[in-house]
PDB file of C-alpha atoms and ligand atoms in Angstrom:
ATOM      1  CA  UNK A 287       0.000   0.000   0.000  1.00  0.00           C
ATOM      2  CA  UNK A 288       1.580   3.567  -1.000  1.00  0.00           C
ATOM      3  CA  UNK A 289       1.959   6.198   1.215  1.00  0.00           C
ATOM      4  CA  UNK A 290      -0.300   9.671   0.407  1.00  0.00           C
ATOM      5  CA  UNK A 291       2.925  12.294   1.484  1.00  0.00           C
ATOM      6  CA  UNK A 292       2.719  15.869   2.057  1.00  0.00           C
ATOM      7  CA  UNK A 293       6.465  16.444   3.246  1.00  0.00           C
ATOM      8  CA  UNK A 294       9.474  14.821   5.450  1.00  0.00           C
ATOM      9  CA  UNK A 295      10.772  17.162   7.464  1.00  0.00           C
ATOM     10  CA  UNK A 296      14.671  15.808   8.914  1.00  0.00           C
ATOM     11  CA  UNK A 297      17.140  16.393  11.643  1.00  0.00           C
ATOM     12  CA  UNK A 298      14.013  17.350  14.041  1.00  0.00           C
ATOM     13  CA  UNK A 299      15.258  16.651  17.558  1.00  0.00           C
ATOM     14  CA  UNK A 300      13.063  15.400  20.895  1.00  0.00           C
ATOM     15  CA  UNK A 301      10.196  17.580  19.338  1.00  0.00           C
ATOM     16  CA  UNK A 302       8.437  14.127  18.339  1.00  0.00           C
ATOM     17  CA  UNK A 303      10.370  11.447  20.239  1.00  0.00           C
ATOM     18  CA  UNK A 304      13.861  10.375  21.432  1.00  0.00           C
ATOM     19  CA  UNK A 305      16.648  11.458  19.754  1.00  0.00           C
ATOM     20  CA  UNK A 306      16.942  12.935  15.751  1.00  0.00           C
ATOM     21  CA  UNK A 307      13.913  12.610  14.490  1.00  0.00           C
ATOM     22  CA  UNK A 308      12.446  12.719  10.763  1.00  0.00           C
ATOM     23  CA  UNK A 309       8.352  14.182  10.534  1.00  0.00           C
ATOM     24  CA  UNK A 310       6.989  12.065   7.825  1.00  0.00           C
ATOM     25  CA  UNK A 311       3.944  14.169   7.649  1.00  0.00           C
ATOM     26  CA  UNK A 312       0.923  12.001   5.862  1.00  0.00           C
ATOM     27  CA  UNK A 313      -2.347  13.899   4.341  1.00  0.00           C
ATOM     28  CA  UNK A 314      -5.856  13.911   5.423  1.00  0.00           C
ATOM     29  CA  UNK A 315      -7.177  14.178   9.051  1.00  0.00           C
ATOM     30  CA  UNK A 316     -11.060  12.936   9.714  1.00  0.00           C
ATOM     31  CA  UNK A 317     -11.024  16.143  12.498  1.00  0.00           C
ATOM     32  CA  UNK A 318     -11.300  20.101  11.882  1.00  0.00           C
ATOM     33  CA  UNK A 319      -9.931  21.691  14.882  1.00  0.00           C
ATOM     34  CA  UNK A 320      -9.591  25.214  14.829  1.00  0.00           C
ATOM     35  CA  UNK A 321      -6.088  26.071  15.899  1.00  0.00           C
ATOM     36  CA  UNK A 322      -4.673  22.891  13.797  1.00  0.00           C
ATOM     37  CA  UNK A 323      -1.251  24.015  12.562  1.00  0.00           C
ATOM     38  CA  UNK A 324      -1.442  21.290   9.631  1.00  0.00           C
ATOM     39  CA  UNK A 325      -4.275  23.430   7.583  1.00  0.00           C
ATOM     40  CA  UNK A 326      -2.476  23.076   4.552  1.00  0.00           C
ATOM     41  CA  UNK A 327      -1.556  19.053   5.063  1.00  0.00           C
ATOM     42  CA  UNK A 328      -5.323  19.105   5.049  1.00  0.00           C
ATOM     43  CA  UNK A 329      -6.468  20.351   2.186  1.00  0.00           C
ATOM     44  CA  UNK A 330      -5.190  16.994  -0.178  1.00  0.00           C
ATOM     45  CA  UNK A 331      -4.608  19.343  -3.155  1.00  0.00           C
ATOM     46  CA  UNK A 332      -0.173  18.717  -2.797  1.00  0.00           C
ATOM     47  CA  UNK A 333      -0.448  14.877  -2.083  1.00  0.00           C
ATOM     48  CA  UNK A 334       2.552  12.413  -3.214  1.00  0.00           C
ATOM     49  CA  UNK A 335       2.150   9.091  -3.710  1.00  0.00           C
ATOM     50  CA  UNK A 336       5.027   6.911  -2.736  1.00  0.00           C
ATOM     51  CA  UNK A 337       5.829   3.807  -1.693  1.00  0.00           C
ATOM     52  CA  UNK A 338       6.762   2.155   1.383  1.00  0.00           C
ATOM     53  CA  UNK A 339      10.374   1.676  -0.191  1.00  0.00           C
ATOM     54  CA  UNK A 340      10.463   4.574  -1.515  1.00  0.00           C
ATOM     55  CA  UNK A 341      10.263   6.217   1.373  1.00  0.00           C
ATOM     56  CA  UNK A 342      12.484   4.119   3.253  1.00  0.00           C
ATOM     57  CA  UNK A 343      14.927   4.963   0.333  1.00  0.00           C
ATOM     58  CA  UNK A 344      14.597   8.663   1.309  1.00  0.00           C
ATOM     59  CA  UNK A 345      14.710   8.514   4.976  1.00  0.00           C
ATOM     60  CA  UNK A 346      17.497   6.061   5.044  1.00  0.00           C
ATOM     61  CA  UNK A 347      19.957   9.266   4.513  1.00  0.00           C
ATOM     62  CA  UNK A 348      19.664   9.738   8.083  1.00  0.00           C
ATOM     63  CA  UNK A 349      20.402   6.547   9.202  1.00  0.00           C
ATOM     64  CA  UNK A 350      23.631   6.999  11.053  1.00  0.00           C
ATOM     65  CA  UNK A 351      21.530   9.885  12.588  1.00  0.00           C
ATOM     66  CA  UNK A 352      19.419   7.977  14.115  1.00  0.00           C
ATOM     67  CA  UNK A 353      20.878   4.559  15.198  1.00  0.00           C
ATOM     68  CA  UNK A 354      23.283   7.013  16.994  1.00  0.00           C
ATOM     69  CA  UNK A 355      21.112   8.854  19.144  1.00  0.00           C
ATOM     70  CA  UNK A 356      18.110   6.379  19.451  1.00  0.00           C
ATOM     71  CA  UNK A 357      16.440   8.453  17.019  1.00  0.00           C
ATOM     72  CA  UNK A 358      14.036   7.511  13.613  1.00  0.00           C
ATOM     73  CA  UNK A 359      11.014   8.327  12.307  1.00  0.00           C
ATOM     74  CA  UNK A 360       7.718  10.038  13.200  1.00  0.00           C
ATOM     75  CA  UNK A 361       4.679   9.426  11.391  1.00  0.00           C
ATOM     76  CA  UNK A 362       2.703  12.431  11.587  1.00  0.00           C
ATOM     77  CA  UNK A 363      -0.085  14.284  10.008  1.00  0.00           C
ATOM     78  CA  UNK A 364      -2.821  14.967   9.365  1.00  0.00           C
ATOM     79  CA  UNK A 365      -3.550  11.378  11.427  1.00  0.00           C
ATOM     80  CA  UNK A 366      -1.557   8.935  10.050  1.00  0.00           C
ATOM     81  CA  UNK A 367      -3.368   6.345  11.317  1.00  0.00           C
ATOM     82  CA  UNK A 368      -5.926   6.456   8.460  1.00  0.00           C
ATOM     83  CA  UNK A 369      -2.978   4.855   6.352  1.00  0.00           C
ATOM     84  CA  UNK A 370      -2.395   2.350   8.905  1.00  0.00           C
ATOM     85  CA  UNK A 371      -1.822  -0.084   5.900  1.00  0.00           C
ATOM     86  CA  UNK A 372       1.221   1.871   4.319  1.00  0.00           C
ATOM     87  CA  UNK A 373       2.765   1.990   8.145  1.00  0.00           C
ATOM     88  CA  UNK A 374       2.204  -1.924   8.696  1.00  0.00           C
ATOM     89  CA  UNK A 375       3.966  -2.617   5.151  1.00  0.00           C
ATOM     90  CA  UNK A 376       6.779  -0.043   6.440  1.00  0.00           C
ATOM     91  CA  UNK A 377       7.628  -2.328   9.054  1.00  0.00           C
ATOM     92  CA  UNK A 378       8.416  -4.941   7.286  1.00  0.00           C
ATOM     93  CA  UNK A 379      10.859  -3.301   5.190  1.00  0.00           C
ATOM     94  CA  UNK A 380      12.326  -1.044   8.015  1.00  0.00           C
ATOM     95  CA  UNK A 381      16.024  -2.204   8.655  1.00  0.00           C
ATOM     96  CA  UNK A 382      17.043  -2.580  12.360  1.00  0.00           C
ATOM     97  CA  UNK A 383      17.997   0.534  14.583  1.00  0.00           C
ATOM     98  CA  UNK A 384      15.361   2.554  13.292  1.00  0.00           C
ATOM     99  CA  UNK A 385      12.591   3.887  16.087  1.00  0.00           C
ATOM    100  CA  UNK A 386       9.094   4.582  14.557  1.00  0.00           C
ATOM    101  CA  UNK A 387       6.736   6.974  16.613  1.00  0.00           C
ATOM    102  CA  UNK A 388       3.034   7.793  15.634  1.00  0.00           C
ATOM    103  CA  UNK A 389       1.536  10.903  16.695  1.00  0.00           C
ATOM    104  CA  UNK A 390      -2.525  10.532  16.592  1.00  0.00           C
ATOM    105  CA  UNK A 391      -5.409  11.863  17.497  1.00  0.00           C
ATOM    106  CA  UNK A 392      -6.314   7.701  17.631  1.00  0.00           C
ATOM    107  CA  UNK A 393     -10.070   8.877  16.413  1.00  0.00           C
ATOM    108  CA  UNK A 394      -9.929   6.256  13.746  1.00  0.00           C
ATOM    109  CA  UNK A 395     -12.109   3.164  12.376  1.00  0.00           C
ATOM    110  CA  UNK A 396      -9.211   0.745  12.650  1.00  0.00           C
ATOM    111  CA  UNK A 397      -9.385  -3.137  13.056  1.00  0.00           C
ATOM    112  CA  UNK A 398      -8.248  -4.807  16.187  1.00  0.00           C
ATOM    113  CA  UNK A 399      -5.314  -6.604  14.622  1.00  0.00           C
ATOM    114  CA  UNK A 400      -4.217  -3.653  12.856  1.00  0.00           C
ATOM    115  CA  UNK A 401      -4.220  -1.560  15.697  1.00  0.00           C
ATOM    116  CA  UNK A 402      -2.402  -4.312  17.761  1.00  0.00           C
ATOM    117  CA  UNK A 403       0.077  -5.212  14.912  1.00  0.00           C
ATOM    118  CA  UNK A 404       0.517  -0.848  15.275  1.00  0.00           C
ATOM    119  CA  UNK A 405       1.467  -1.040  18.652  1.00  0.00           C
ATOM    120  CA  UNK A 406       3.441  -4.316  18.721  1.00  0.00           C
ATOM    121  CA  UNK A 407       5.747  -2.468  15.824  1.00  0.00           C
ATOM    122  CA  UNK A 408       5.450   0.903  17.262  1.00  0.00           C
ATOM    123  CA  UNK A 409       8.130   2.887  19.671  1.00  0.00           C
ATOM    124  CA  UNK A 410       6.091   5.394  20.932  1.00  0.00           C
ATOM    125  CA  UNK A 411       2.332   6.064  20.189  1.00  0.00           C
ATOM    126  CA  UNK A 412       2.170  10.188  21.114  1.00  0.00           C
ATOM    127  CA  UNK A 413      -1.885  10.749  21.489  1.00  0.00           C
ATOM    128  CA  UNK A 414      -3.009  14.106  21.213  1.00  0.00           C
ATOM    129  CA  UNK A 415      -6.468  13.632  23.447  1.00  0.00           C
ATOM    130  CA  UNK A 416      -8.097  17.097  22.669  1.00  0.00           C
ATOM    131  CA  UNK A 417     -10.187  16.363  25.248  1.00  0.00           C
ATOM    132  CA  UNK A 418     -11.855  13.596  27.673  1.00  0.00           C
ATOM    133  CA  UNK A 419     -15.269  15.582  27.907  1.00  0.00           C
ATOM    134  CA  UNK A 420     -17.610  14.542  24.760  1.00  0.00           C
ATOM    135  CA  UNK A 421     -18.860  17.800  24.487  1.00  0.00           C
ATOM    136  CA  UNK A 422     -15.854  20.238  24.335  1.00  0.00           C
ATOM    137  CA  UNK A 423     -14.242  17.838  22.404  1.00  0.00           C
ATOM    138  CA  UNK A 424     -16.956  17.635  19.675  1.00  0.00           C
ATOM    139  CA  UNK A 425     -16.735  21.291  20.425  1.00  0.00           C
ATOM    140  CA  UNK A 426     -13.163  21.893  19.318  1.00  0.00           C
ATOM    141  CA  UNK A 427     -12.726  18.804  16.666  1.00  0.00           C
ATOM    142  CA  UNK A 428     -16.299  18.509  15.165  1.00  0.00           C
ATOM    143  CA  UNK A 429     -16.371  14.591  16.253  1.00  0.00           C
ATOM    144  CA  UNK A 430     -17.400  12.334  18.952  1.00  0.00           C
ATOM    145  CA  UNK A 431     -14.362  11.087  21.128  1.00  0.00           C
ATOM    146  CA  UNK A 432     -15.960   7.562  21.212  1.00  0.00           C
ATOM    147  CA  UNK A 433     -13.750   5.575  18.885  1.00  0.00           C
ATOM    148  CA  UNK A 434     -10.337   7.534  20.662  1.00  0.00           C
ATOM    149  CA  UNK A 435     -11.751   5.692  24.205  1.00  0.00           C
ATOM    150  CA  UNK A 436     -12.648   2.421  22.242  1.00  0.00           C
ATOM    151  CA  UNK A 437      -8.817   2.693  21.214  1.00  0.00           C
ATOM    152  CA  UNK A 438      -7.364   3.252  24.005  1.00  0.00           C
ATOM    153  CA  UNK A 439      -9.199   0.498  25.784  1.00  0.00           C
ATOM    154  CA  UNK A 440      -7.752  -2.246  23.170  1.00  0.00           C
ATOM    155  CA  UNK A 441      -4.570  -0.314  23.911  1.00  0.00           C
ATOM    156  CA  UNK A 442      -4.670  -0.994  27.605  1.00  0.00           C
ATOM    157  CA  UNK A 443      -6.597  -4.263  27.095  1.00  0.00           C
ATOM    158  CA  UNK A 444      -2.999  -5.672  24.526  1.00  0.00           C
ATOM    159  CA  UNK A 445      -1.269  -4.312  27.309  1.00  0.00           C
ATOM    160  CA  UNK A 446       0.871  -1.450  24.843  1.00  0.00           C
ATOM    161  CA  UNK A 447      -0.233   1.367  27.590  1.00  0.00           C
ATOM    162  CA  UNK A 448       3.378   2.462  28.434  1.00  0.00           C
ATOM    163  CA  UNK A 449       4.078   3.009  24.953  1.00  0.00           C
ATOM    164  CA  UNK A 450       1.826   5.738  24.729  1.00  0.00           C
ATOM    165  CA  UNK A 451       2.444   9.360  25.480  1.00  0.00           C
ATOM    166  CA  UNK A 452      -1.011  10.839  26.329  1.00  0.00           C
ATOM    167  CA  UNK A 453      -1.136  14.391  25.751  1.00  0.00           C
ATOM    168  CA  UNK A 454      -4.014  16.648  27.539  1.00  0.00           C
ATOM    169  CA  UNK A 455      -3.922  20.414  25.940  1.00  0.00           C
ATOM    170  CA  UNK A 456      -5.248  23.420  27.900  1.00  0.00           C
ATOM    171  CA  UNK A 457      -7.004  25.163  25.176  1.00  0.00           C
ATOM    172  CA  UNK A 458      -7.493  28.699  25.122  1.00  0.00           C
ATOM    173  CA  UNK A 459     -11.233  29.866  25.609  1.00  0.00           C
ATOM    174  CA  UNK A 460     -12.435  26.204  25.393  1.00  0.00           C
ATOM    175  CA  UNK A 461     -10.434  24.113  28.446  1.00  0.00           C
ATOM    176  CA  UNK A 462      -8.201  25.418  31.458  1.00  0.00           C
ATOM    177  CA  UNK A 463      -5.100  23.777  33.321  1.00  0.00           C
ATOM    178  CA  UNK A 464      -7.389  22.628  35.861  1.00  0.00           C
ATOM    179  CA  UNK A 465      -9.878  21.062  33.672  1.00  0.00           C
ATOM    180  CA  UNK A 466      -6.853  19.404  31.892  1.00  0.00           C
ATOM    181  CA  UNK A 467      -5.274  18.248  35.273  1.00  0.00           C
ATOM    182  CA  UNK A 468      -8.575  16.763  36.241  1.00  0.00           C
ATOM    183  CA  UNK A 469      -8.532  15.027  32.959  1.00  0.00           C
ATOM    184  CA  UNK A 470      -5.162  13.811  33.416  1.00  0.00           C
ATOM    185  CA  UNK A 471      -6.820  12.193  36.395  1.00  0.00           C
ATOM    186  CA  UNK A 472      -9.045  10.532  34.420  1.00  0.00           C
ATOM    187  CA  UNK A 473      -6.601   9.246  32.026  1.00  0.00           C
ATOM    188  CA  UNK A 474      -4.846   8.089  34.782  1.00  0.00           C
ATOM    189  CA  UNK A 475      -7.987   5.840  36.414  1.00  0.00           C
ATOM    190  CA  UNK A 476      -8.149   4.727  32.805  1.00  0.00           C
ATOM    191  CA  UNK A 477      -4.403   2.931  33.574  1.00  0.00           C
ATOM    192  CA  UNK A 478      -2.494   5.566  31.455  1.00  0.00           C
ATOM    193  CA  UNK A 479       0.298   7.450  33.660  1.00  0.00           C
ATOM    194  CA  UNK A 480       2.520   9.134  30.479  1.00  0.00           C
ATOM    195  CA  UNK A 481       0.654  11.894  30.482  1.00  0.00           C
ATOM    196  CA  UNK A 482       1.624  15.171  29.149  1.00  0.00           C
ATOM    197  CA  UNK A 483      -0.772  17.992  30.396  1.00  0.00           C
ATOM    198  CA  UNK A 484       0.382  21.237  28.041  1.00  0.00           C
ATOM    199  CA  UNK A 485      -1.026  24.799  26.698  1.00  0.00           C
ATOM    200  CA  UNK A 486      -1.879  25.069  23.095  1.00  0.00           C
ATOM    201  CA  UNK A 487      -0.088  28.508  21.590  1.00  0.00           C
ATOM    202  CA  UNK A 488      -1.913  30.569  19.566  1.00  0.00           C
ATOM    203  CA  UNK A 489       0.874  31.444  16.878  1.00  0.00           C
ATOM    204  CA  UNK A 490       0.428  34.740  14.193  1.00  0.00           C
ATOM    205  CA  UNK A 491       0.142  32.415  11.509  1.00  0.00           C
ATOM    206  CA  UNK A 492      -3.158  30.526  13.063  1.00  0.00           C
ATOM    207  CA  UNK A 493      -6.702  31.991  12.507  1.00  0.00           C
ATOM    208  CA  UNK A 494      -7.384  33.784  15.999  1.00  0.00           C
ATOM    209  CA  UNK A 495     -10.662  34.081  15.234  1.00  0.00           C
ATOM    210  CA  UNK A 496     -11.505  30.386  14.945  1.00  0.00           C
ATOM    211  CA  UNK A 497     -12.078  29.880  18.336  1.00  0.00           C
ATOM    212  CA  UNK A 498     -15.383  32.349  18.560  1.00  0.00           C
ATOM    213  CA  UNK A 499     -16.932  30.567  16.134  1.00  0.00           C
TER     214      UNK A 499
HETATM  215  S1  SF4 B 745      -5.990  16.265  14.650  1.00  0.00           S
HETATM  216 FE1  SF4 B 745      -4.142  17.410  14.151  1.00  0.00          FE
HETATM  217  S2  SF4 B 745      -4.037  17.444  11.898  1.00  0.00           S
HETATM  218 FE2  SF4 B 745      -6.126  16.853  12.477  1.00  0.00          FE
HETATM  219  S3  SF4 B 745      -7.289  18.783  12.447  1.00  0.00           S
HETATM  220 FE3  SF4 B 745      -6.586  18.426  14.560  1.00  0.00          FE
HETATM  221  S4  SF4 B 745      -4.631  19.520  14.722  1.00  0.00           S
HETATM  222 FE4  SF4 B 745      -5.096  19.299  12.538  1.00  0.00          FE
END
């Protein structure tokens, strides 16, 4: 199964997981938040298909980069999850040495074996939460959070729970740090304790306005 590409971005270091660090950032995202940084991944428009090889053929200039400081790659989006085939016929090409992170919102339709095989394969699963609360969630991404708990539930229940990196964003005008501590909470009663409680910046470049609508 090809990739669907937007861009690699290299030499990236413990910005999205342990040592150097390539983004391979993959297109299209089932969730519309408002302060999403990735507006342009997005739109589908700039898409490049590409193989699982090829890729590995292109991020394989880093290799001495990465089996030297424990680094590798970091699928990234969009949600990269919603090419969960491309990423499970990665692995089986990907030569020794090489880490492989996912970040994910986890709000995908995605098979129990496929998410298992995910995890099995997986270094570190980094899963941007949004929210625990259905409502401000639906709120900020324009989706239940349903299938994110139904996820991490098989996640706990395969016993892959220290792989993840939960991450609970205070929000501005939507959720504060103490809503987001008390949802760490909850996370942790759920039997996650990597959790990553963390503002949201509102840069120039992102539409301000977004969140009053
Ligand atoms: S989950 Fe990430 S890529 Fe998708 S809309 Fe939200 S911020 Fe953007």
């Amino acid at each position: 199964m090809d990739f669907k590409l937007i861009s690699i971005s290299r030499h990236r270091l413990t910005t999205d997981g342990e040592g150097v660090t390539s983004l391979v950032a993959l297109a299209g995202c089932p969730l519309r938040c408002p302060l999403c940084i990735n507006r342009e991944l997005l739109a589908l428009g700039k898409v490049h298909i590409v193989s699982p090889e090829k890729l590995l053929e292109n991020v394989m200039k880093d290799y001495c980069y990465f089996v030297a400081t424990g680094g590798g790659i970091t699928f990234g989006g969009g949600e990269p999850l919603i090419q969960a085939d491309a990423i499970i016929d990665f692995f089986k090409i990907r030569p020794e040495g090489i880490n492989i992170n996912i970040e994910t919102s986890m709000n995908v339709d995605i098979p129990d074996d496929k998410l298992k095989k995910i995890c099995e394969e997986t270094t570190m699963l980094i899963i941007d939460t949004k929210s625990t609360d259905p409502g401000l969630y639906k709120k900020y991404t324009g989706l239940e959070n349903e299938r994110v708990f139904k996820n991490l539930e098989k996640i706990k229940e395969f016993g892959f729970e220290d792989k993840c990196i939960l991450r609970v964003p205070v929000i501005p005008k939507l959720k504060d740090k103490e809503t987001a501590l008390k949802e760490k909470e909850y996370l942790i009663s759920k039997g996650f304790n990597n959790i990553n409680v963390f503002p949201y910046i509102i840069r120039d470049y992102m539409d301000k306005e977004a969140l009053n609508r």
